[in-house]
mmCIF file of C-alpha atoms in Angstrom:
data_model
loop_
_atom_site.group_PDB
_atom_site.id
_atom_site.type_symbol
_atom_site.label_atom_id
_atom_site.label_comp_id
_atom_site.label_asym_id
_atom_site.label_seq_id
_atom_site.Cartn_x
_atom_site.Cartn_y
_atom_site.Cartn_z
ATOM 1 C CA MET A 1 0.000 0.000 0.000
ATOM 2 C CA GLN A 2 1.302 3.430 -0.900
ATOM 3 C CA ASP A 3 2.258 5.556 2.116
ATOM 4 C CA VAL A 4 -0.216 8.377 2.753
ATOM 5 C CA ARG A 5 2.671 10.838 2.693
ATOM 6 C CA GLU A 6 3.420 9.873 -0.879
ATOM 7 C CA VAL A 7 -0.235 10.146 -1.857
ATOM 8 C CA LEU A 8 -0.493 13.646 -0.356
ATOM 9 C CA ASN A 9 2.997 14.619 -1.551
ATOM 10 C CA ILE A 10 4.172 15.767 1.856
ATOM 11 C CA LYS A 11 7.216 15.220 4.038
ATOM 12 C CA ILE A 12 6.614 14.291 7.682
ATOM 13 C CA GLU A 13 9.293 12.769 9.868
ATOM 14 C CA SER A 14 8.706 11.541 13.398
ATOM 15 C CA THR A 15 10.222 8.919 15.674
ATOM 16 C CA TYR A 16 6.669 7.787 16.329
ATOM 17 C CA TRP A 17 5.414 7.733 12.740
ATOM 18 C CA ASP A 18 5.670 4.012 11.982
ATOM 19 C CA GLU A 19 3.959 2.958 15.193
ATOM 20 C CA ALA A 20 1.213 5.571 14.835
ATOM 21 C CA TYR A 21 0.647 4.870 11.157
ATOM 22 C CA LYS A 22 0.248 1.165 11.821
ATOM 23 C CA LYS A 23 -2.429 1.884 14.435
ATOM 24 C CA ALA A 24 -4.203 4.312 12.127
ATOM 25 C CA LEU A 25 -4.350 1.712 9.340
ATOM 26 C CA SER A 26 -5.899 -0.873 11.674
ATOM 27 C CA GLU A 27 -8.761 1.398 12.753
ATOM 28 C CA PRO A 28 -12.096 2.237 11.124
ATOM 29 C CA GLU A 29 -11.698 4.766 8.346
ATOM 30 C CA ILE A 30 -13.644 7.399 10.288
ATOM 31 C CA PRO A 31 -13.003 7.327 14.061
ATOM 32 C CA GLU A 32 -15.580 8.544 16.571
ATOM 33 C CA TRP A 33 -13.701 11.823 17.096
ATOM 34 C CA LEU A 34 -14.191 12.661 13.404
ATOM 35 C CA THR A 35 -17.961 12.702 13.742
ATOM 36 C CA GLU A 36 -20.508 15.455 14.307
ATOM 37 C CA GLY A 37 -21.571 13.776 17.531
ATOM 38 C CA PHE A 38 -18.105 14.201 19.035
ATOM 39 C CA ILE A 39 -17.917 17.868 18.071
ATOM 40 C CA ARG A 40 -21.332 18.465 19.633
ATOM 41 C CA LYS A 41 -20.160 16.717 22.812
ATOM 42 C CA LEU A 42 -17.142 19.013 23.050
ATOM 43 C CA ASN A 43 -19.472 21.961 22.740
ATOM 44 C CA ASP A 44 -22.303 20.787 24.980
ATOM 45 C CA GLU A 45 -20.480 18.896 27.759
ATOM 46 C CA TYR A 46 -17.112 20.641 27.933
ATOM 47 C CA ASP A 47 -17.873 24.086 26.481
ATOM 48 C CA VAL A 48 -14.365 24.371 25.002
ATOM 49 C CA ILE A 49 -15.235 25.353 21.405
ATOM 50 C CA PRO A 50 -17.811 28.159 21.743
ATOM 51 C CA LYS A 51 -16.317 30.340 18.996
ATOM 52 C CA SER A 52 -15.477 27.678 16.441
ATOM 53 C CA PHE A 53 -18.335 25.188 16.845
ATOM 54 C CA ASP A 54 -20.093 26.199 13.627
ATOM 55 C CA LEU A 55 -16.811 26.422 11.717
ATOM 56 C CA LEU A 56 -15.848 22.906 12.789
ATOM 57 C CA LEU A 57 -19.172 21.482 11.658
ATOM 58 C CA GLU A 58 -18.669 23.225 8.330
ATOM 59 C CA ALA A 59 -15.162 21.789 7.874
ATOM 60 C CA LEU A 60 -15.800 18.251 9.152
ATOM 61 C CA PRO A 61 -17.555 16.722 6.092
ATOM 62 C CA HIS A 62 -14.813 18.047 3.820
ATOM 63 C CA VAL A 63 -12.179 16.280 5.936
ATOM 64 C CA VAL A 64 -13.940 12.916 6.162
ATOM 65 C CA SER A 65 -14.665 12.931 2.431
ATOM 66 C CA VAL A 66 -10.922 12.533 1.721
ATOM 67 C CA PRO A 67 -9.686 9.134 3.020
ATOM 68 C CA GLU A 68 -6.035 10.251 2.917
ATOM 69 C CA LEU A 69 -6.774 13.236 5.169
ATOM 70 C CA CYS A 70 -8.586 10.961 7.629
ATOM 71 C CA LEU A 71 -5.629 8.574 7.681
ATOM 72 C CA LEU A 72 -3.160 11.406 8.222
ATOM 73 C CA ALA A 73 -5.334 12.897 10.993
ATOM 74 C CA LYS A 74 -5.524 9.501 12.740
ATOM 75 C CA THR A 75 -1.749 9.111 12.539
ATOM 76 C CA LEU A 76 -1.244 12.548 14.081
ATOM 77 C CA TYR A 77 -3.726 11.620 16.797
ATOM 78 C CA HIS A 78 -1.580 8.649 17.839
ATOM 79 C CA ILE A 79 1.653 10.671 17.672
ATOM 80 C CA LEU A 80 0.078 13.233 20.006
ATOM 81 C CA MET A 81 -0.619 10.390 22.447
ATOM 82 C CA HIS A 82 3.086 10.434 23.325
ATOM 83 C CA LYS A 83 2.633 13.881 24.886
ATOM 84 C CA LYS A 84 5.793 15.256 23.337
ATOM 85 C CA SER A 85 6.277 18.857 22.334
ATOM 86 C CA TYR A 86 6.204 19.584 18.619
ATOM 87 C CA SER A 87 9.985 19.874 18.365
ATOM 88 C CA LYS A 88 10.419 16.477 20.031
ATOM 89 C CA ALA A 89 7.588 14.741 18.181
ATOM 90 C CA PHE A 90 8.462 15.891 14.656
ATOM 91 C CA THR A 91 11.747 16.500 12.911
ATOM 92 C CA CYS A 92 9.955 17.558 9.729
ATOM 93 C CA PHE A 93 6.321 18.432 9.117
ATOM 94 C CA GLU A 94 4.440 20.029 6.243
ATOM 95 C CA PHE A 95 0.735 20.372 5.533
ATOM 96 C CA PRO A 96 -0.763 18.728 2.450
ATOM 97 C CA LYS A 97 -1.923 21.129 -0.245
ATOM 98 C CA ALA A 98 -5.295 20.721 -1.906
ATOM 99 C CA PRO A 99 -5.088 19.481 -5.522
ATOM 100 C CA SER A 100 -5.819 22.148 -8.115
ATOM 101 C CA ALA A 101 -9.055 20.367 -9.055
ATOM 102 C CA VAL A 102 -10.438 20.885 -5.518
ATOM 103 C CA THR A 103 -12.487 24.085 -5.508
ATOM 104 C CA ASN A 104 -13.237 24.133 -1.770
ATOM 105 C CA THR A 105 -10.001 23.581 0.200
ATOM 106 C CA ILE A 106 -11.555 23.709 3.673
ATOM 107 C CA GLY A 107 -10.838 20.030 4.392
ATOM 108 C CA TYR A 108 -7.126 20.467 3.667
ATOM 109 C CA ASP A 109 -7.066 23.757 5.554
ATOM 110 C CA CYS A 110 -8.651 22.343 8.699
ATOM 111 C CA PHE A 111 -7.875 18.632 9.037
ATOM 112 C CA SER A 112 -5.087 19.093 11.604
ATOM 113 C CA ILE A 113 -7.322 20.664 14.240
ATOM 114 C CA PHE A 114 -9.373 17.488 14.679
ATOM 115 C CA PRO A 115 -6.676 15.212 16.188
ATOM 116 C CA ILE A 116 -5.963 18.013 18.676
ATOM 117 C CA LEU A 117 -9.639 18.322 19.593
ATOM 118 C CA ALA A 118 -9.777 14.547 20.047
ATOM 119 C CA HIS A 119 -7.397 14.872 23.012
ATOM 120 C CA LEU A 120 -9.342 17.531 24.894
ATOM 121 C CA PRO A 121 -11.541 15.105 26.896
ATOM 122 C CA PHE A 122 -8.396 13.276 28.063
ATOM 123 C CA SER A 123 -6.856 16.565 29.134
ATOM 124 C CA TRP A 124 -10.065 17.614 30.889
ATOM 125 C CA ASP A 125 -10.036 14.378 32.890
ATOM 126 C CA GLU A 126 -6.366 14.866 33.841
ATOM 127 C CA LEU A 127 -7.000 18.400 35.021
ATOM 128 C CA LYS A 128 -10.054 17.361 37.021
ATOM 129 C CA ALA A 129 -8.109 14.497 38.584
ATOM 130 C CA ARG A 130 -5.684 17.103 39.920
ATOM 131 C CA GLY A 131 -8.583 18.955 41.509
ATOM 132 C CA ILE A 132 -8.622 21.925 39.149
ATOM 133 C CA GLU A 133 -11.929 23.778 38.959
ATOM 134 C CA ASP A 134 -14.081 23.760 35.826
ATOM 135 C CA THR A 135 -13.520 27.432 34.993
ATOM 136 C CA ILE A 136 -9.743 26.993 34.750
ATOM 137 C CA CYS A 137 -10.177 23.719 32.818
ATOM 138 C CA ARG A 138 -12.391 25.439 30.252
ATOM 139 C CA ASP A 139 -10.239 28.540 29.928
ATOM 140 C CA SER A 140 -7.073 26.460 29.530
ATOM 141 C CA LEU A 141 -8.479 24.077 26.921
ATOM 142 C CA ARG A 142 -10.096 26.845 24.863
ATOM 143 C CA TRP A 143 -6.717 27.735 23.347
ATOM 144 C CA VAL A 144 -7.414 25.823 20.134
ATOM 145 C CA ASP A 145 -10.868 27.404 19.876
ATOM 146 C CA ASN A 146 -9.423 30.909 20.107
ATOM 147 C CA TYR A 147 -6.709 30.277 17.537
ATOM 148 C CA PHE A 148 -9.004 28.564 15.041
ATOM 149 C CA GLU A 149 -11.599 31.309 15.170
ATOM 150 C CA GLY A 150 -8.941 34.028 15.121
ATOM 151 C CA THR A 151 -6.914 32.670 12.201
ATOM 152 C CA SER A 152 -10.088 32.002 10.208
ATOM 153 C CA ARG A 153 -11.215 35.572 10.749
ATOM 154 C CA LYS A 154 -7.826 37.046 9.802
ATOM 155 C CA SER A 155 -7.317 34.888 6.718
ATOM 156 C CA GLY A 156 -10.856 35.385 5.432
ATOM 157 C CA LYS A 157 -11.448 31.646 5.119
ATOM 158 C CA VAL A 158 -12.078 28.745 7.489
ATOM 159 C CA ALA A 159 -8.574 27.497 8.261
ATOM 160 C CA PHE A 160 -6.436 26.181 11.091
ATOM 161 C CA ALA A 161 -3.189 27.915 10.211
ATOM 162 C CA GLU A 162 -0.158 25.709 9.624
ATOM 163 C CA SER A 163 1.702 27.794 12.189
ATOM 164 C CA SER A 164 -0.938 26.943 14.797
ATOM 165 C CA PHE A 165 -0.420 23.177 14.792
ATOM 166 C CA PRO A 166 3.008 23.310 16.519
ATOM 167 C CA LEU A 167 1.295 24.952 19.489
ATOM 168 C CA TYR A 168 -0.878 21.922 20.195
ATOM 169 C CA SER A 169 0.779 21.458 23.581
ATOM 170 C CA LEU A 170 -1.107 24.526 24.823
ATOM 171 C CA ALA A 171 -4.374 22.747 24.116
ATOM 172 C CA ILE A 172 -3.777 19.173 25.196
ATOM 173 C CA TYR A 173 -1.162 19.262 27.953
ATOM 174 C CA VAL A 174 -2.123 19.770 31.581
ATOM 175 C CA TYR A 175 0.881 22.004 32.305
ATOM 176 C CA ASN A 176 -0.482 25.156 30.649
ATOM 177 C CA LEU A 177 -3.185 26.858 32.677
ATOM 178 C CA TYR A 178 -5.111 30.018 31.902
ATOM 179 C CA ILE A 179 -5.873 31.510 35.297
ATOM 180 C CA GLY A 180 -7.683 34.808 34.998
ATOM 181 C CA ARG A 181 -5.752 37.303 32.861
ATOM 182 C CA LEU A 182 -2.497 35.325 32.670
ATOM 183 C CA ARG A 183 -1.297 31.965 31.403
ATOM 184 C CA PHE A 184 1.003 29.834 33.528
ATOM 185 C CA GLU A 185 3.235 27.001 32.325
ATOM 186 C CA ILE A 186 5.173 24.450 34.341
ATOM 187 C CA HIS A 187 8.705 24.591 32.990
ATOM 188 C CA GLU A 188 11.109 21.897 34.158
ATOM 189 C CA ASN A 189 14.880 22.270 33.915
ATOM 190 C CA SER A 190 14.496 25.987 33.388
ATOM 191 C CA VAL A 191 17.716 27.423 32.013
ATOM 192 C CA ARG A 192 18.842 30.992 32.619
ATOM 193 C CA PRO A 193 22.422 32.339 32.726
ATOM 194 C CA MET A 194 21.776 33.695 36.213
ATOM 195 C CA ARG A 195 21.000 32.650 39.766
ATOM 196 C CA MET A 196 18.625 34.378 42.164
ATOM 197 C CA PHE A 197 19.269 34.979 45.864
ATOM 198 C CA GLN A 198 17.025 36.245 48.663
ATOM 199 C CA ASN A 199 18.032 37.753 51.989
ATOM 200 C CA GLN A 200 16.277 37.643 55.340
ATOM 201 C CA GLN A 201 14.383 40.855 54.537
ATOM 202 C CA GLY A 202 12.952 39.336 51.363
ATOM 203 C CA GLU A 203 15.160 41.364 48.995
ATOM 204 C CA LEU A 204 16.242 39.597 45.798
ATOM 205 C CA CYS A 205 19.576 39.760 44.012
ATOM 206 C CA PRO A 206 20.418 38.144 40.632
ATOM 207 C CA LEU A 207 23.951 36.987 39.900
ATOM 208 C CA ALA A 208 25.206 36.044 36.429
ATOM 209 C CA ASP A 209 25.920 32.330 36.159
ATOM 210 C CA ASN A 210 29.052 32.007 34.024
ATOM 211 C CA ALA A 211 27.521 34.109 31.253
ATOM 212 C CA MET A 212 29.287 36.102 28.577
ATOM 213 C CA ILE A 213 28.349 39.749 28.987
ATOM 214 C CA HIS A 214 28.467 42.342 26.221
ATOM 215 C CA ALA A 215 30.136 45.679 26.947
ATOM 216 C CA SER A 216 26.642 47.210 27.168
ATOM 217 C CA GLY A 217 25.619 44.892 30.015
ATOM 218 C CA HIS A 218 23.334 42.755 27.842
ATOM 219 C CA ILE A 219 23.977 39.048 27.376
ATOM 220 C CA LEU A 220 26.435 38.623 24.514
ATOM 221 C CA GLY A 221 24.520 37.539 21.407
ATOM 222 C CA THR A 222 21.527 39.765 22.050
ATOM 223 C CA PHE A 223 20.472 41.769 18.985
ATOM 224 C CA ALA A 224 22.985 44.599 18.314
ATOM 225 C CA CYS A 225 25.163 43.189 21.113
ATOM 226 C CA GLU A 226 27.059 40.532 19.165
ATOM 227 C CA ASP A 227 30.499 42.175 18.999
ATOM 228 C CA GLU A 228 33.017 40.839 21.509
ATOM 229 C CA ALA A 229 34.968 44.068 22.037
ATOM 230 C CA GLY A 230 34.811 44.793 25.754
ATOM 231 C CA ALA A 231 32.846 41.625 26.510
ATOM 232 C CA TYR A 232 33.691 39.723 29.673
ATOM 233 C CA SER A 233 32.962 36.412 31.345
ATOM 234 C CA ALA A 234 30.759 36.852 34.387
ATOM 235 C CA ASP A 235 31.726 33.829 36.435
ATOM 236 C CA PHE A 236 29.936 32.578 39.532
ATOM 237 C CA VAL A 237 31.844 31.260 42.542
ATOM 238 C CA GLU A 238 30.495 29.585 45.661
ATOM 239 C CA THR A 239 32.801 29.521 48.673
ATOM 240 C CA GLU A 240 32.300 28.027 52.093
ATOM 241 C CA ASP A 241 30.639 31.155 53.426
ATOM 242 C CA ALA A 242 29.525 33.210 50.405
ATOM 243 C CA TYR A 243 28.313 33.500 46.834
ATOM 244 C CA GLU A 244 30.335 35.718 44.478
ATOM 245 C CA GLY A 245 29.453 37.084 41.061
ATOM 246 C CA TYR A 246 28.167 39.950 38.960
ATOM 247 C CA THR A 247 24.781 41.523 39.524
ATOM 248 C CA VAL A 248 22.661 44.065 37.645
ATOM 249 C CA ASP A 249 22.358 47.832 37.880
ATOM 250 C CA GLU A 250 19.284 48.885 39.865
ATOM 251 C CA THR A 251 18.123 51.315 37.167
ATOM 252 C CA THR A 252 19.129 49.834 33.811
ATOM 253 C CA ARG A 253 18.769 46.194 34.976
ATOM 254 C CA LEU A 254 21.874 45.421 32.902
ATOM 255 C CA PHE A 255 24.854 43.504 34.235
ATOM 256 C CA THR A 256 27.712 45.546 35.636
ATOM 257 C CA LYS A 257 31.401 44.733 35.894
ATOM 258 C CA LYS A 258 31.288 45.264 39.620
ATOM 259 C CA ARG A 259 31.613 41.997 41.531
ATOM 260 C CA VAL A 260 29.493 41.398 44.646
ATOM 261 C CA ARG A 261 29.755 38.982 47.563
ATOM 262 C CA LEU A 262 26.649 37.610 49.292
ATOM 263 C CA LEU A 263 27.204 36.011 52.680
ATOM 264 C CA LYS A 264 25.468 32.680 53.168
ATOM 265 C CA SER A 265 24.534 33.757 56.678
ATOM 266 C CA GLU A 266 22.372 36.483 55.102
ATOM 267 C CA TRP A 267 21.391 35.149 51.658
ATOM 268 C CA LYS A 268 19.949 31.905 50.304
ATOM 269 C CA GLN A 269 19.750 30.707 46.710
ATOM 270 C CA VAL A 270 16.152 30.521 45.485
ATOM 271 C CA PHE A 271 16.701 29.802 41.780
ATOM 272 C CA ALA A 272 19.392 28.259 39.583
ATOM 273 C CA SER A 273 19.371 26.650 36.130
ATOM 274 C CA GLY A 274 17.771 23.237 36.284
ATOM 275 C CA ASP A 275 15.071 24.273 38.750
ATOM 276 C CA THR A 276 11.384 23.967 37.937
ATOM 277 C CA VAL A 277 9.504 27.251 37.634
ATOM 278 C CA VAL A 278 6.049 28.491 36.768
ATOM 279 C CA LYS A 279 6.536 30.503 33.585
ATOM 280 C CA VAL A 280 4.205 33.430 33.137
ATOM 281 C CA HIS A 281 2.755 34.372 29.744
ATOM 282 C CA ILE A 282 0.551 37.335 28.857
ATOM 283 C CA PRO A 283 -2.235 36.345 26.439
ATOM 284 C CA PHE A 284 -2.615 38.957 23.729
ATOM 285 C CA GLY A 285 -5.513 41.390 23.856
ATOM 286 C CA GLY A 286 -7.640 42.934 26.548
ATOM 287 C CA LYS A 287 -6.943 44.948 29.659
ATOM 288 C CA MET A 288 -4.236 43.968 32.106
ATOM 289 C CA THR A 289 -4.789 45.906 35.319
ATOM 290 C CA LYS A 290 -2.785 45.548 38.506
ATOM 291 C CA GLU A 291 -5.807 44.027 40.228
ATOM 292 C CA MET A 292 -6.356 41.467 37.470
ATOM 293 C CA CYS A 293 -2.728 40.339 37.625
ATOM 294 C CA GLU A 294 -2.720 40.143 41.419
ATOM 295 C CA GLU A 295 -5.841 37.982 41.277
ATOM 296 C CA SER A 296 -4.189 35.673 38.719
ATOM 297 C CA TYR A 297 -0.997 35.314 40.774
ATOM 298 C CA SER A 298 -2.936 34.653 43.962
ATOM 299 C CA LYS A 299 -5.073 31.965 42.347
ATOM 300 C CA ALA A 300 -2.042 30.451 40.576
ATOM 301 C CA ARG A 301 -0.194 30.101 43.890
ATOM 302 C CA GLU A 302 -3.170 28.224 45.287
ATOM 303 C CA VAL A 303 -3.590 25.977 42.231
ATOM 304 C CA PHE A 304 0.061 25.000 41.834
ATOM 305 C CA ALA A 305 0.534 24.368 45.548
ATOM 306 C CA ASN A 306 -2.592 22.232 45.922
ATOM 307 C CA CYS A 307 -2.959 20.559 42.518
ATOM 308 C CA TYR A 308 0.684 19.920 41.583
ATOM 309 C CA PRO A 309 2.244 18.633 44.832
ATOM 310 C CA ASP A 310 4.566 16.428 42.781
ATOM 311 C CA TYR A 311 6.577 19.523 41.758
ATOM 312 C CA GLN A 312 8.941 21.749 43.708
ATOM 313 C CA PHE A 313 8.653 25.217 42.203
ATOM 314 C CA ALA A 314 11.443 27.767 42.497
ATOM 315 C CA GLY A 315 9.170 30.712 41.686
ATOM 316 C CA PHE A 316 7.452 32.558 38.867
ATOM 317 C CA GLN A 317 9.594 33.424 35.848
ATOM 318 C CA ILE A 318 8.914 35.449 32.723
ATOM 319 C CA GLY A 319 10.693 36.753 29.625
ATOM 320 C CA CYS A 320 8.903 39.740 28.159
ATOM 321 C CA TRP A 321 9.325 43.081 26.393
ATOM 322 C CA MET A 322 6.999 44.607 28.976
ATOM 323 C CA LEU A 323 9.818 44.324 31.520
ATOM 324 C CA SER A 324 12.105 46.618 29.529
ATOM 325 C CA PRO A 325 13.409 49.486 31.704
ATOM 326 C CA GLU A 326 13.160 51.741 28.636
ATOM 327 C CA LEU A 327 9.382 51.759 29.060
ATOM 328 C CA LYS A 328 9.711 53.888 32.196
ATOM 329 C CA ASP A 329 10.731 56.753 29.910
ATOM 330 C CA ILE A 330 7.703 56.166 27.676
ATOM 331 C CA LEU A 331 4.826 55.394 30.024
ATOM 332 C CA SER A 332 3.411 57.132 33.064
ATOM 333 C CA PRO A 333 4.333 55.747 36.494
ATOM 334 C CA GLU A 334 0.673 54.792 36.958
ATOM 335 C CA SER A 335 0.465 52.668 33.800
ATOM 336 C CA ASN A 336 -0.526 49.005 34.020
ATOM 337 C CA ILE A 337 2.742 47.918 32.404
ATOM 338 C CA ILE A 338 4.879 49.764 34.954
ATOM 339 C CA ALA A 339 2.768 48.219 37.719
ATOM 340 C CA PHE A 340 3.354 44.814 36.114
ATOM 341 C CA GLN A 341 7.136 45.376 36.152
ATOM 342 C CA LYS A 342 7.124 46.071 39.885
ATOM 343 C CA ASN A 343 6.183 42.457 40.617
ATOM 344 C CA TYR A 344 9.480 41.189 39.260
ATOM 345 C CA THR A 345 13.204 41.293 39.881
ATOM 346 C CA ILE A 346 14.412 42.068 36.360
ATOM 347 C CA TYR A 347 17.582 40.870 34.610
ATOM 348 C CA PRO A 348 18.879 40.679 31.011
ATOM 349 C CA ILE A 349 18.270 37.680 28.775
ATOM 350 C CA GLU A 350 19.659 36.959 25.330
ATOM 351 C CA ASN A 351 16.979 37.977 22.834
ATOM 352 C CA ASN A 352 16.236 39.290 19.347
ATOM 353 C CA ALA A 353 14.428 42.538 20.343
ATOM 354 C CA LEU A 354 11.482 41.565 18.120
ATOM 355 C CA ASP A 355 8.639 41.308 20.611
ATOM 356 C CA ALA A 356 8.051 45.037 20.979
ATOM 357 C CA PHE A 357 7.720 45.387 17.207
ATOM 358 C CA LEU A 358 5.280 42.474 17.131
ATOM 359 C CA TYR A 359 3.047 43.483 20.022
ATOM 360 C CA VAL A 360 3.216 47.260 19.670
ATOM 361 C CA TYR A 361 3.012 47.501 15.855
ATOM 362 C CA GLY A 362 1.900 44.024 14.734
ATOM 363 C CA ILE A 363 5.107 43.623 12.720
ATOM 364 C CA GLU A 364 6.500 40.125 12.234
ATOM 365 C CA ALA A 365 10.079 40.324 10.980
ATOM 366 C CA PRO A 366 12.879 37.749 10.724
ATOM 367 C CA LYS A 367 15.292 40.159 12.421
ATOM 368 C CA ALA A 368 14.974 43.488 14.176
ATOM 369 C CA SER A 369 17.306 44.969 11.579
ATOM 370 C CA ASP A 370 14.635 44.216 8.943
ATOM 371 C CA VAL A 371 12.193 46.632 10.583
ATOM 372 C CA VAL A 372 12.165 50.007 8.814
ATOM 373 C CA LEU A 373 12.177 52.231 11.884
ATOM 374 C CA ALA A 374 11.384 55.445 10.015
ATOM 375 C CA ASP A 375 8.117 53.930 8.769
ATOM 376 C CA LEU A 376 6.803 52.913 12.194
ATOM 377 C CA PRO A 377 3.473 54.604 13.000
ATOM 378 C CA GLU A 378 3.252 57.168 15.785
ATOM 379 C CA ASP A 379 -0.486 57.201 16.459
ATOM 380 C CA ASN A 380 -0.216 56.700 20.229
ATOM 381 C CA SER A 381 2.283 57.423 23.005
ATOM 382 C CA MET A 382 3.563 53.848 23.189
ATOM 383 C CA ARG A 383 4.256 53.686 19.469
ATOM 384 C CA ARG A 384 5.897 57.111 19.453
ATOM 385 C CA GLY A 385 8.082 56.180 22.405
ATOM 386 C CA VAL A 386 9.197 52.781 21.131
ATOM 387 C CA LYS A 387 9.974 54.272 17.724
ATOM 388 C CA GLN A 388 12.062 57.087 19.182
ATOM 389 C CA LYS A 389 13.947 54.724 21.483
ATOM 390 C CA SER A 390 14.669 52.368 18.586
ATOM 391 C CA LEU A 391 15.930 55.211 16.399
ATOM 392 C CA GLU A 392 18.298 56.130 19.226
ATOM 393 C CA GLY A 393 19.547 52.543 19.381
ATOM 394 C CA LYS A 394 17.824 51.997 22.734
ATOM 395 C CA TYR A 395 15.706 49.040 21.725
ATOM 396 C CA VAL A 396 12.852 47.835 23.886
ATOM 397 C CA TYR A 397 14.453 44.461 24.529
ATOM 398 C CA GLN A 398 12.859 41.484 26.198
ATOM 399 C CA PHE A 399 14.023 41.099 29.809
ATOM 400 C CA GLY A 400 13.707 38.257 32.259
ATOM 401 C CA GLY A 401 11.835 38.528 35.531
ATOM 402 C CA TYR A 402 11.665 36.478 38.728
ATOM 403 C CA MET A 403 9.060 36.546 41.491
ATOM 404 C CA PRO A 404 8.794 34.190 44.479
ATOM 405 C CA LEU A 405 5.926 31.758 44.303
#
């Protein structure tokens, strides 16, 4: 029998392909999760597809009418069973293109959402088994609904964008939780070129952990900070009675060449690379007030302490353009973003300086140097400020942030 990849003229490589494909071939051509009844169950019993319910019912018959698409969807379903991230599950993946004779391409445009949806009841049961309340279960599993509806609206046709499929872990894994305004992700073996220390008064101090520092104080390799002239190695040393290393400037939050010594009698280490953290993400769109964030953090502390006792968390951690110290020159002290910054102890991370262009202007560029700064719009204070800073070479970089759990 000809491999479905050859029939669809696509290239997919996965460690799990052969095993999954064999299972898919042994099953009925149309599994239960590729039926209207299943989609209605997701909508009626779980309430996780409120925006895309009608779109899914529109796309479904076009998927099941093509046996090769059904077979490919079933194979993906079994690969997803391994609960591996996209980068670990696939070494190569491309969507099949509709033949030129097909006038309505909706089946080809949407087939990949169905194996993801098929896993949502399993994920719901896992979340409930951990004691997580229905509201958080629904909000967390609605990721795929939001993306499907959003990409269909933007593209002007019913489609689950090819770029959306690699994010399936947000929809089917039980380690990504939407709690109020923020999203929280359990991140094991978190790696950062710094360590965090806390004294008896609760003050926090980051120390570089054998990182290469650019002359500017950014991590070497950060956009516009790639030259090695003046760069130095910020080593970390632990002695019998102290920790020694390089910390950050209180205002710029960039590393300095001044070495500090923290006595063990006064300071304890609260984070180092390899620790498990709760990563914080800011879902795009909508207000983000101080009160909303405080409510999310408070509830997250409760959920992760009570529902994930099998983990030892070192704290909250985030990497975000909203932590850039440059924003203090752009925004008022009372702004929600400045209030958000105050929750975190901020430090540099290696980054491409692209996030501000994406979230402030909606510009997706391969490199920050590809952004034509002179053409950036200036229709609000944020846009004017980011543009002026960028023209001065003071990019609104992404920074890292740490907050005790």
